Coordinates of C-alpha atoms in Angstrom, one line a residue:
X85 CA -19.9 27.0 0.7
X86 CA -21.6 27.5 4.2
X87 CA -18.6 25.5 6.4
X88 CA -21.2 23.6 8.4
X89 CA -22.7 22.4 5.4
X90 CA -19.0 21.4 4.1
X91 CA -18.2 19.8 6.9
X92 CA -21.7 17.6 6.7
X93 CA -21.2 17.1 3.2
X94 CA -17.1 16.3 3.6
X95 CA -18.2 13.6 6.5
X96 CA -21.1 12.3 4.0
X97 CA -17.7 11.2 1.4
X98 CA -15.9 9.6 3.9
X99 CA -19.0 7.5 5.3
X100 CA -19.7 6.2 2.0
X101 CA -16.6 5.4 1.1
X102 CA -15.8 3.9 4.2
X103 CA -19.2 2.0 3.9
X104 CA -17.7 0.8 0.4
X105 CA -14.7 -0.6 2.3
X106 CA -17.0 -2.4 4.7
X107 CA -18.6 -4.1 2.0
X108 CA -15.6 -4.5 0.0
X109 CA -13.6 -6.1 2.6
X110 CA -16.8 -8.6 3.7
X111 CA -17.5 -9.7 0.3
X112 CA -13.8 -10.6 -0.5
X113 CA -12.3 -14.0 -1.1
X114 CA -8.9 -13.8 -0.4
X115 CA -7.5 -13.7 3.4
X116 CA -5.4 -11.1 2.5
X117 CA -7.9 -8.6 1.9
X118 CA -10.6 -10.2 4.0
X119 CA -9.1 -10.1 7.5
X120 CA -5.9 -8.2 6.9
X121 CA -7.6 -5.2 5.1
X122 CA -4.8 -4.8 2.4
X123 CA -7.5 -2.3 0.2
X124 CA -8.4 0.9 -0.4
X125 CA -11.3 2.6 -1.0
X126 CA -11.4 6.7 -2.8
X127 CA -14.0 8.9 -4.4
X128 CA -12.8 10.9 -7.3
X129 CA -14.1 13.7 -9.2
X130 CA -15.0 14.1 -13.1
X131 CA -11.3 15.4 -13.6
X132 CA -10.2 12.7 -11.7
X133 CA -8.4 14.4 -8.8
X134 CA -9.0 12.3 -5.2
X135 CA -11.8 14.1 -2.7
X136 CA -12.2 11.5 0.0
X137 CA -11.2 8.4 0.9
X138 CA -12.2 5.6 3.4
X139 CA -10.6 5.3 7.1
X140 CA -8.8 2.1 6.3
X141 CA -6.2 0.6 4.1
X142 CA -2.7 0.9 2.6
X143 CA -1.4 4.5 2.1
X144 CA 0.3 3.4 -1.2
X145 CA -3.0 1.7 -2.4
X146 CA -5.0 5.0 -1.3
X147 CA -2.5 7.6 -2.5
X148 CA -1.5 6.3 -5.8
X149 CA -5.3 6.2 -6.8
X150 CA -4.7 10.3 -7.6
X151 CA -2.0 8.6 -10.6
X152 CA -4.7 5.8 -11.7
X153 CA -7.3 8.3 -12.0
X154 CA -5.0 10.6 -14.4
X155 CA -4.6 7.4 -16.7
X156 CA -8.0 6.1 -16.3
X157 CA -9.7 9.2 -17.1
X158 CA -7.6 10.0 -20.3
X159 CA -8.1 7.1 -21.7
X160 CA -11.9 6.9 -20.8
X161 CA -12.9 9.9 -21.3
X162 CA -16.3 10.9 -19.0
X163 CA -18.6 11.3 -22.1
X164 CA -17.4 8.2 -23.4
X165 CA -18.2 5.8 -20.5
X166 CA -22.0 4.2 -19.7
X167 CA -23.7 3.4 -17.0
X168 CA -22.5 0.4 -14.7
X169 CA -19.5 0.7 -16.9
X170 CA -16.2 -0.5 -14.5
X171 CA -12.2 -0.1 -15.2
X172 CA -9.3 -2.1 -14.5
X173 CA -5.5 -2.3 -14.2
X174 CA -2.3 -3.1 -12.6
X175 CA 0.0 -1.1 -14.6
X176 CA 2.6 -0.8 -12.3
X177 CA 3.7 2.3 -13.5
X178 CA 0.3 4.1 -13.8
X179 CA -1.9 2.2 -10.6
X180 CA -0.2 0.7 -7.3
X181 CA 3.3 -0.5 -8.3
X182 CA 3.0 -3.9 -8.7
X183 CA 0.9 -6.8 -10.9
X184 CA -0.8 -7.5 -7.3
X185 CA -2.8 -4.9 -6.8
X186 CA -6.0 -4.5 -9.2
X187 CA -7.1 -0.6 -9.3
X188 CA -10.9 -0.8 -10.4
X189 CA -12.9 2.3 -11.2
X190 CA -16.3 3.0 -11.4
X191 CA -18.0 6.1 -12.6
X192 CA -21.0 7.9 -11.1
X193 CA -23.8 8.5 -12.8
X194 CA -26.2 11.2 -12.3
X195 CA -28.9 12.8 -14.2
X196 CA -27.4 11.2 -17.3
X197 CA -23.6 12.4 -16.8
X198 CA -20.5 11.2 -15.0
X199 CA -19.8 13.3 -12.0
X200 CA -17.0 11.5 -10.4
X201 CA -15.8 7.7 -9.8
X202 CA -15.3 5.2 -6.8
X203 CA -11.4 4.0 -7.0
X204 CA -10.8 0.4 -4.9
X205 CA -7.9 -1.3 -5.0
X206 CA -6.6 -4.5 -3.5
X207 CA -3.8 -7.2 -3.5
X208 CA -5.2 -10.4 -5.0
X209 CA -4.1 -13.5 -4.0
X210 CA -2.0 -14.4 -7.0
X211 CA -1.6 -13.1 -10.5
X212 CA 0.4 -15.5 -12.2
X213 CA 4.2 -15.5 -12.9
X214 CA 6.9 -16.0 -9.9
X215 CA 4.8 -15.2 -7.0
X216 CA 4.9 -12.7 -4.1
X217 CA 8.9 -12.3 -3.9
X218 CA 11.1 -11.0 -5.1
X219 CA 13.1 -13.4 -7.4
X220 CA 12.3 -12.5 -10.8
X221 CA 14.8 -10.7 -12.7
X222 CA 12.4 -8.6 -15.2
X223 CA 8.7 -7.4 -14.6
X224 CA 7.3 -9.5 -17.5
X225 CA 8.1 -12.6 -15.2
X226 CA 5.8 -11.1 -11.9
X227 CA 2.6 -12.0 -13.9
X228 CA -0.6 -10.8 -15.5
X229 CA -0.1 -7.1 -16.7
X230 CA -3.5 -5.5 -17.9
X231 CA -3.2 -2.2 -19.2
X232 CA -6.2 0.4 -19.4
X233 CA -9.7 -1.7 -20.0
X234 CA -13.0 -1.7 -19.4
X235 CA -13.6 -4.8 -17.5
X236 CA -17.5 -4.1 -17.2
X237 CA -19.5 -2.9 -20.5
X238 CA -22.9 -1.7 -19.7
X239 CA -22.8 -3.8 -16.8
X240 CA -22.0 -6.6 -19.2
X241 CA -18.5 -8.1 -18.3
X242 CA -16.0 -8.5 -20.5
X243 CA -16.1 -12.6 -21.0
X244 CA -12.8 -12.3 -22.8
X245 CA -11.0 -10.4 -19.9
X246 CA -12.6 -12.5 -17.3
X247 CA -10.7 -15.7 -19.1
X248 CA -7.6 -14.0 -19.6
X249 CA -7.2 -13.6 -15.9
X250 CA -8.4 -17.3 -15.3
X251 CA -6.1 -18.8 -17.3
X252 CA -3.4 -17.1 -16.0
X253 CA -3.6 -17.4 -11.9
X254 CA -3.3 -20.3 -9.7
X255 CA -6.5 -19.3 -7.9
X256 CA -9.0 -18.2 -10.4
X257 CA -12.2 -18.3 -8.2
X258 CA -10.1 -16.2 -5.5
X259 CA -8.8 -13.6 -7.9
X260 CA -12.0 -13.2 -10.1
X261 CA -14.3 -13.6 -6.3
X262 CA -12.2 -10.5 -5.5
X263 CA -12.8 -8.2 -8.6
X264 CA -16.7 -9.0 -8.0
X265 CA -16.4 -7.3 -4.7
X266 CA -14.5 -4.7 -5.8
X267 CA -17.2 -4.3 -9.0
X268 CA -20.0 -4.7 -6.5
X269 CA -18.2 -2.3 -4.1
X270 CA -18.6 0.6 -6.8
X271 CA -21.6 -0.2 -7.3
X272 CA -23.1 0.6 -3.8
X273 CA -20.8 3.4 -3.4
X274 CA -21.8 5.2 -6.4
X275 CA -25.3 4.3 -5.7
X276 CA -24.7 6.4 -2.4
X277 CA -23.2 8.6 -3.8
X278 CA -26.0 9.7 -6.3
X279 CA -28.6 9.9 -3.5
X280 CA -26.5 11.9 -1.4
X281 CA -26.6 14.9 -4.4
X282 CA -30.4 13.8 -4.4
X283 CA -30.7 14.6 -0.8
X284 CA -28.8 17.9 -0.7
X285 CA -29.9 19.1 -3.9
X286 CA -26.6 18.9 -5.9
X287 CA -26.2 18.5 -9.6
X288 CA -22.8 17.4 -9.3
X289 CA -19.8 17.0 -7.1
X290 CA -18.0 19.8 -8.7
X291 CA -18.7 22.4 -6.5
X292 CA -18.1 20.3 -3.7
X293 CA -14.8 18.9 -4.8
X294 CA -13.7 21.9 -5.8
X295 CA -14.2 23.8 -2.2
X296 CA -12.8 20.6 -0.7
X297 CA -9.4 20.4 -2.8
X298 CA -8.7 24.6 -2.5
X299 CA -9.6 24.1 1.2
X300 CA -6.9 21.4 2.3
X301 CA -4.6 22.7 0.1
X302 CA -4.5 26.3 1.8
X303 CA -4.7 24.4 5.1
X304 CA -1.6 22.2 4.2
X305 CA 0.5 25.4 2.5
X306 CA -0.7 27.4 6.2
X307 CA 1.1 24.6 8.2
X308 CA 4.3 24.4 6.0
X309 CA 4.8 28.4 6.0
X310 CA 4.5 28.0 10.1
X311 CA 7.7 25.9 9.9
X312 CA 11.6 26.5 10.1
X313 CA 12.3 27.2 6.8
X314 CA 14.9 25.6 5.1
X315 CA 17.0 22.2 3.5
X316 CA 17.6 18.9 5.7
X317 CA 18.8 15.8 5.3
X318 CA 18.2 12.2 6.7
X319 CA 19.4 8.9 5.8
X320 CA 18.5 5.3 6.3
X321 CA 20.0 1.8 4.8
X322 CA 18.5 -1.3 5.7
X323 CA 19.4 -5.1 4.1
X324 CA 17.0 -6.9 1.8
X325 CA 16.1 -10.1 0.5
X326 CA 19.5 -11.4 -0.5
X327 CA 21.5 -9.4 1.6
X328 CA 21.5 -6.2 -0.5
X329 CA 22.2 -3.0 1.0
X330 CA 20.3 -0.2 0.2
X331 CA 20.2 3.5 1.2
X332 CA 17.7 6.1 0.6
X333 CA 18.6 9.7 1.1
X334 CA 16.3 12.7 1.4
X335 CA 16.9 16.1 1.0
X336 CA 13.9 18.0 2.3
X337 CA 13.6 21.3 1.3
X338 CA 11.0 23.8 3.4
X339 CA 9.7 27.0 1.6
X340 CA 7.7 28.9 3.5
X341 CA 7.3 31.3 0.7
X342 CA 5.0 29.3 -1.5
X343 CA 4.1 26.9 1.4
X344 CA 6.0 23.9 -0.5
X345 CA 7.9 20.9 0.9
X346 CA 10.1 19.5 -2.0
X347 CA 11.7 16.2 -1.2
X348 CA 14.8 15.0 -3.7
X349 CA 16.1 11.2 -3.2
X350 CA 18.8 11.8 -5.3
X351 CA 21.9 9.9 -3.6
X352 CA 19.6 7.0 -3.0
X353 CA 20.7 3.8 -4.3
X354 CA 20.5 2.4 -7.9
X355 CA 17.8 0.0 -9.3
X356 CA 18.4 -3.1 -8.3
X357 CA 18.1 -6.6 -10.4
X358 CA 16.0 -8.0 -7.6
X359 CA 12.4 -7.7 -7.9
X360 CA 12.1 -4.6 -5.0
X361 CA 11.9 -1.4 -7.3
X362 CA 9.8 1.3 -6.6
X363 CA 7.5 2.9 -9.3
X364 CA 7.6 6.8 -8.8
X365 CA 4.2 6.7 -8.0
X366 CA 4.8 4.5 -5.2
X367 CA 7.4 6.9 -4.0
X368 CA 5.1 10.0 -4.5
X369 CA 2.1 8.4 -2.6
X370 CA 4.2 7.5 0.7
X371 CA 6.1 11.4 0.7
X372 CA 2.9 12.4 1.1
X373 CA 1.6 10.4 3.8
X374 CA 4.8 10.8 5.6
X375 CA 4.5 14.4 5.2
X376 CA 0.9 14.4 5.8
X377 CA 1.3 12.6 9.5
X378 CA 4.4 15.0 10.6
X379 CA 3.1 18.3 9.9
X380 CA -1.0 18.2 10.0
X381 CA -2.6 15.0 10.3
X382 CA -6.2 16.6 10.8
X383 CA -6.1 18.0 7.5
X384 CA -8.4 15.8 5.2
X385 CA -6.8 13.2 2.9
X386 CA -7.0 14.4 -0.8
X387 CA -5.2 15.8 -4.2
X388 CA -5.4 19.8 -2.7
X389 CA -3.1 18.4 0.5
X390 CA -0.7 16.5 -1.1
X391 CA -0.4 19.1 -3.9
X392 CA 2.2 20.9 -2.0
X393 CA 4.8 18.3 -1.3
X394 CA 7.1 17.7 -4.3
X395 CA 9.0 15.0 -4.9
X396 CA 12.6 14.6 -7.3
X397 CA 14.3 11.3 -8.2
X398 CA 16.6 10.2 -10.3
X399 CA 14.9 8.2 -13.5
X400 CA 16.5 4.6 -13.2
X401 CA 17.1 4.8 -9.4
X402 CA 15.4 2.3 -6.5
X403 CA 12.6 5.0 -5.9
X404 CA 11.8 5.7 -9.7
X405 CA 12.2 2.3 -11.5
X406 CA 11.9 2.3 -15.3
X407 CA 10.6 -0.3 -17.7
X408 CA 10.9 -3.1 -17.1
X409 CA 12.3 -3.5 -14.1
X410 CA 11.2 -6.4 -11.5
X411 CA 8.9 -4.2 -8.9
X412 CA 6.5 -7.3 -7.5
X413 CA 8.3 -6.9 -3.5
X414 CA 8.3 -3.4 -3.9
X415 CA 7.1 -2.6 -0.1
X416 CA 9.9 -4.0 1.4
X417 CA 11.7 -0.5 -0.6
X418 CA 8.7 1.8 -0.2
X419 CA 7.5 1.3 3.1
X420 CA 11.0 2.6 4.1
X421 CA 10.5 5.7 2.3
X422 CA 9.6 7.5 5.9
X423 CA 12.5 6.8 7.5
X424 CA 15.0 9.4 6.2
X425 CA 12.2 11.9 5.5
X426 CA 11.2 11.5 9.4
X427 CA 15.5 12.5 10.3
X428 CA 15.5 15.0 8.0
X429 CA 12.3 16.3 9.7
X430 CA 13.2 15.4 13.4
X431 CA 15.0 19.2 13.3
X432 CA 12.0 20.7 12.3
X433 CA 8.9 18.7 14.6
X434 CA 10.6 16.9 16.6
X435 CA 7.6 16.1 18.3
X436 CA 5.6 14.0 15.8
X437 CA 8.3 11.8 14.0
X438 CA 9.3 8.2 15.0
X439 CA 12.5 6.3 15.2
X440 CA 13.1 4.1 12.5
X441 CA 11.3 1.0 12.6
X442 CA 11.5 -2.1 10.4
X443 CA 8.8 -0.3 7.5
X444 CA 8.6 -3.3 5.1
X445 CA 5.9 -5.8 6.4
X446 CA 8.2 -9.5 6.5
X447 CA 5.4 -11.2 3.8
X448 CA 5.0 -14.9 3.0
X449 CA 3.6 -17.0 0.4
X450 CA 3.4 -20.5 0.2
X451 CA 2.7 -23.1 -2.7
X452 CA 2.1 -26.7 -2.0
X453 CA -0.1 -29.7 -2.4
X454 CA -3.4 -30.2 -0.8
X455 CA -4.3 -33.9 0.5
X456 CA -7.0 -33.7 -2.3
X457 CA -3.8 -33.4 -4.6
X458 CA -4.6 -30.1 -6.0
X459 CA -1.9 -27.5 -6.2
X460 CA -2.1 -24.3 -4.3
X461 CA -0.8 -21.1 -4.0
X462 CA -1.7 -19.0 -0.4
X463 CA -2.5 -15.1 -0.2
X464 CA -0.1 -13.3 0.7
X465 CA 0.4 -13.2 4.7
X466 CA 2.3 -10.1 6.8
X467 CA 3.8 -10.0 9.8
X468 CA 4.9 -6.4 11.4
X469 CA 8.0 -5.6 13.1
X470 CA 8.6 -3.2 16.1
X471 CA 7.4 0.5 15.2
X472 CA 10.0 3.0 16.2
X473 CA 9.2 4.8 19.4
X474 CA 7.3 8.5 19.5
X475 CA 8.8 11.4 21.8
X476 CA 6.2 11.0 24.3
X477 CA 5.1 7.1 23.9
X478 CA 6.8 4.2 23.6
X479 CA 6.8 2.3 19.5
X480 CA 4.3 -0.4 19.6
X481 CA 5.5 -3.6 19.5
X482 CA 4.5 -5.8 16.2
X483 CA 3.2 -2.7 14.8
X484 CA 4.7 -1.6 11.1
X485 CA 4.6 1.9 10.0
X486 CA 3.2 2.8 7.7
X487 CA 1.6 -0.1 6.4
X488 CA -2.2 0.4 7.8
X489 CA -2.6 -3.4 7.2
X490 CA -3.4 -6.0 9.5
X491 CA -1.9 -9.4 10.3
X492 CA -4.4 -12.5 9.0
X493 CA -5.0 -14.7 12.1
X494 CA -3.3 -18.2 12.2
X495 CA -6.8 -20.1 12.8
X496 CA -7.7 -18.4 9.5
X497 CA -4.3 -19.7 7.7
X498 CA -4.7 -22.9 9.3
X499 CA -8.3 -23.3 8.2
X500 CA -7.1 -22.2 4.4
X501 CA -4.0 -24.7 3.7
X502 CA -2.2 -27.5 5.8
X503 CA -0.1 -24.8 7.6
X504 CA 0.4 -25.3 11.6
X505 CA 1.6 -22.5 13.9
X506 CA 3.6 -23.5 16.5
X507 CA 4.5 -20.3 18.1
X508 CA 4.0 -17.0 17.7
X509 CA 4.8 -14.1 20.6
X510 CA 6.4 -11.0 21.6
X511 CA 10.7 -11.2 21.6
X512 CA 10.5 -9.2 24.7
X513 CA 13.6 -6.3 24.6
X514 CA 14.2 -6.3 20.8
X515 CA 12.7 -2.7 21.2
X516 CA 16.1 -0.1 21.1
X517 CA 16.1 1.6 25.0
X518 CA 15.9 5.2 25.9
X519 CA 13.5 7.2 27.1
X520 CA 11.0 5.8 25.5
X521 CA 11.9 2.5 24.1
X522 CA 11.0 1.3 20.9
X523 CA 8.5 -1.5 19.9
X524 CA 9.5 -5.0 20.5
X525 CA 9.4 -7.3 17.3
X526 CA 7.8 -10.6 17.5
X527 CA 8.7 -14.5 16.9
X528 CA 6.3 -16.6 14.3
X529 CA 7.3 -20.4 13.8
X530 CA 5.6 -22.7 11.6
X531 CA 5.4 -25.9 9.3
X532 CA 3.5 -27.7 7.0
X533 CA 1.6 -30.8 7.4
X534 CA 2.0 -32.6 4.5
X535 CA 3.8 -35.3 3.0
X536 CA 5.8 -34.1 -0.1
X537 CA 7.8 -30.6 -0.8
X538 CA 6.3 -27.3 -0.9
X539 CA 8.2 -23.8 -2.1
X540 CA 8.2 -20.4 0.4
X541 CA 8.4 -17.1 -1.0
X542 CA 9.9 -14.7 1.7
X543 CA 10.9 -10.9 1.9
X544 CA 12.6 -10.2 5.0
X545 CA 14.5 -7.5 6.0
X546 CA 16.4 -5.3 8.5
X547 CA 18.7 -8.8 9.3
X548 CA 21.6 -7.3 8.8
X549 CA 21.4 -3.4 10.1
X550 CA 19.0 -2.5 13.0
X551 CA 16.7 0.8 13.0
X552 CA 18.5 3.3 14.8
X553 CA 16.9 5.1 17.4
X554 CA 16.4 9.2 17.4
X555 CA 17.5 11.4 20.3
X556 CA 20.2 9.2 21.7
X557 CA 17.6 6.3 21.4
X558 CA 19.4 2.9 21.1
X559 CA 19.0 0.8 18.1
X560 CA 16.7 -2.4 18.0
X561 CA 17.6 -5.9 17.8
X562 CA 17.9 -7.2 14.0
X563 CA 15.7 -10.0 12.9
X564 CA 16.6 -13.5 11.5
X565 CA 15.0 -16.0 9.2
X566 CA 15.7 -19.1 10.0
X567 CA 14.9 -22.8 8.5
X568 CA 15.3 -25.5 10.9
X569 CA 17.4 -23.6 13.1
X570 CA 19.5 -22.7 10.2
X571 CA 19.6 -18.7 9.2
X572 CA 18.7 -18.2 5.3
X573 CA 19.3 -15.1 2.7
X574 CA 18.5 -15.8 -0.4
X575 CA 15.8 -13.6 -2.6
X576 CA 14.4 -16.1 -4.6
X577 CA 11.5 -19.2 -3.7
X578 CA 12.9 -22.1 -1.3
X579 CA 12.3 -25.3 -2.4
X580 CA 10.7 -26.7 1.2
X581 CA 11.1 -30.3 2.4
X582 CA 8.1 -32.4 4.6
X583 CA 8.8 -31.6 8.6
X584 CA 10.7 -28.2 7.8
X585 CA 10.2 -25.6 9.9
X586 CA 10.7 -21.6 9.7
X587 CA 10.8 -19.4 12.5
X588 CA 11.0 -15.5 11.7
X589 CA 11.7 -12.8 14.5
X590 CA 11.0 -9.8 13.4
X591 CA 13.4 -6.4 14.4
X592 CA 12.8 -4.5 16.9
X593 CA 12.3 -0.6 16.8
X594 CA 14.3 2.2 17.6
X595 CA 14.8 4.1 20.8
X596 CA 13.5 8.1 21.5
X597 CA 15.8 9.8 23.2
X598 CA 18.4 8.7 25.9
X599 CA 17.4 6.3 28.6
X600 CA 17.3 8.6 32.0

């Protein structure tokens, strides 16, 4: 394929899909996906394998679309499917690692076939069970699990699905507003899709996919065999939601041979009983993005780039959870997953790794009582620590990698249940020093107005060991959770009294090289 032509084509895919986004995140109920952009957005091909993929969202929402797509399309097969036909689950093990987050796929349809799909995925407010946190002892407590279905017939929706998932959240018109964006979000995007092979004369996407895929793929294997070759090692342990400590170690192997990176947690820590296990695919989707922002960042997102980094753990550790272990807090793990890989490459490029930062996003949910009486449980709200500093900038203070999410604004939560901020601001210096210093963390404080108890979900971490900085950097200030002035460590929901009030000060990141 003509590379000009490519190139229009390849920014064609990632307009529409980023379009789809747009529309997705506009039409959404939930704050959560709304203003904080927890979603992703992906065009797949007939086999299934990811081509392009909107400029927003969650790397593990974006990246474990490739495993959905394997499930999806072996279940479904293309032939069998009809028009305005749509797919859902939240298999943990075969979508985005936890009950939360709702893969829905839609197949294009042109001249009478299926050429490819649009892949969203979001987290939804609330699916049942023990909530955002990570207290539950055993999967089948976290909530609704729906395997493989076909949500849409026809463009008919399944009236026997759509009460299955009312019956069993706390916020049915939230939840079920949500899957109507993402349903109407295929729609448009596969719509776009079909008059982009119009316009260009196309008969499918195979071609196209196919010169896209073995492109970044040779492009990603040409930047591995231009490193050192060779096996390195990093290390990271961090504290979670009960106090547990946890390491994850990576052993990064660099062939320059075959233009493979192969990453093996083995050594990392065991499952734990908490609910913050890690589905492989989880594990597999944030190697790659690591990987992918270290060694070529400008190479386009898809299956033929992340095809050369490999990825070994042990079946029943943290990073490769088996049946049916607890997995709903599963960021708080994951999102850690680039800091040893970033040590073990900081011999290697240097120049475009971080210092460790906080990774998992310190997340809240709340259930209470509105004045109308009415139960309530809120979306899920994030609040980013200090991102460890770069060798030539500074980290950016209340800025987690690599979550891609944003923070919901408190006029927003305030506006959606009786929650009042009374502080929230930079903790100036919780950044480690050194030549560049890393990003400070930031205070939040807040309290209910109501008059009877209410129940907090939290998953903090990083209260007990800092990030360490790189380079002779110096380490960042730990956080603390605190209720009424009173530090807490407990993994499971707190039982909240009228007039309490929690204050959360997120770590600070890690230094880059020593101060001068």
């Amino acid at each position: 394929m003509d590379k000009i032509q490519l190139r229009v084509l390849w920014n064609s895919l990632v307009s529409i899909t980023t379009e789809g986004a747009h529309a997705l995140r506009r039409n959404a109920f939930s704050p959560v996906v709304r203003e904080a952009g927890d979603l992703a957005v992906a065009l797949l091909d007939r086999e299934g394998r990811l081509v392009a993929n909107a400029v927003t969202g969650a790397p593990g929402h974006i990246n474990s679309m490739r495993t959905a797509a394997r499930y999806f399309v072996e279940e479904f097969p293309p032939d069998t499917l009809s028009p305005d036909d749509h797919l859902i689950t939240n298999d943990p093990w075969m979508a985005a690692a936890h009950f939360f987050d709702l893969t829905i796929f839609t197949p294009i349809f042109y001249k009478e076939k299926v050429i490819g799909y649009i892949g969203s995925c979001i987290h939804h407010t609330d699916v049942g069970g023990y909530g955002m946190g990570a207290g539950a002892r055993d999967v089948h407590e976290e909530g609704l699990w729906l395997p493989l279905l076909k949500l849409y017939n026809a463009g008919m929706p399944d009236k026997a699905i759509h009460k299955i998932i009312r019956r069993n959240t706390r916020e049915p018109e939230h939840v079920l507003g949500d899957i109507a964006a993402q349903v109407s979000c295929g729609r448009m995007a596969a719509t776009r899709i079909a008059a982009l092979c119009d316009r260009y004369g196309l008969d499918d996407l195979e071609t196209l996919s196919d010169e896209i895929i073995e492109v970044s793929e040779k492009a990603t294997r040409e930047s591995i065999r231009k490193l050192k070759a060779g096996t390195y090692h990093g290390e990271t342990t961090f504290d979670v939601p009960g106090g547990d400590e946890i390491t994850l170690r990576a052993k990064v192997t660099i062939d320059t041979e075959k233009g493979e990176i192969t990453t093996d947690f083995t050594g990392s820590s065991e499952a734990s009983p908490l609910g913050i296990n890690v589905c492989f695919n989880y594990t597999v989707a944030y190697n790659a993005f690591t990987m992918h922002c270290c060694i070529n960042p400008e190479i386009p997102n898809n299956n033929g780039s992340m095809e050369p980094f490999k990825v070994i753990a042990p079946e029943g550790s943290i990073l490769k959870a088996q049946y049916p272990s607890p997995v709903s807090a599963r960021h708080v793990v994951g999102m850690h997953i680039p800091m040893p890989l970033m040590k073990a490459l900081h011999d290697v490029t240097p120049d475009t790794v971080l210092a460790e930062g906080a990774g998992g996003l310190w997340s809240m949910q709340i259930f209470g009582t509105g004045d109308s009486g009415r139960r309530f449980a809120s979306s899920m709200f994030n609040y980013s620590a200090g991102m460890g500093a770069r060798a030539g900038k500074a980290g950016l203070s209340a800025t987690c990698y690599p979550a891609g999410i944003s923070a919901v604004p408190i006029e927003v939560l305030e506006a959606d249940m009786p929650i009042l901020f009374d502080r929230k601001e930079l903790i100036r210096g919780s950044g480690g020093e050194g030549r560049n210093r890393g990003g400070d963390g930031q205070v939040i404080e807040f309290h209910l107005e109501t008059d009877r108890d209410w129940m907090l979900n939290a998953i903090v971490s990083r209260t007990k060991f800092t990030s360490e900085g790189l380079s002779g950097g110096g380490e960042g200030a730990a956080g603390r959770f605190l209720v009424n002035g009173k530090e807490v460590d407990v993994p499971g929901k707190l039982t909240m009294s009228p007039g309490d009030r929690v204050v959360l000060e997120t770590p600070g990141g890690g230094g880059y090289g020593a101060a001068e």
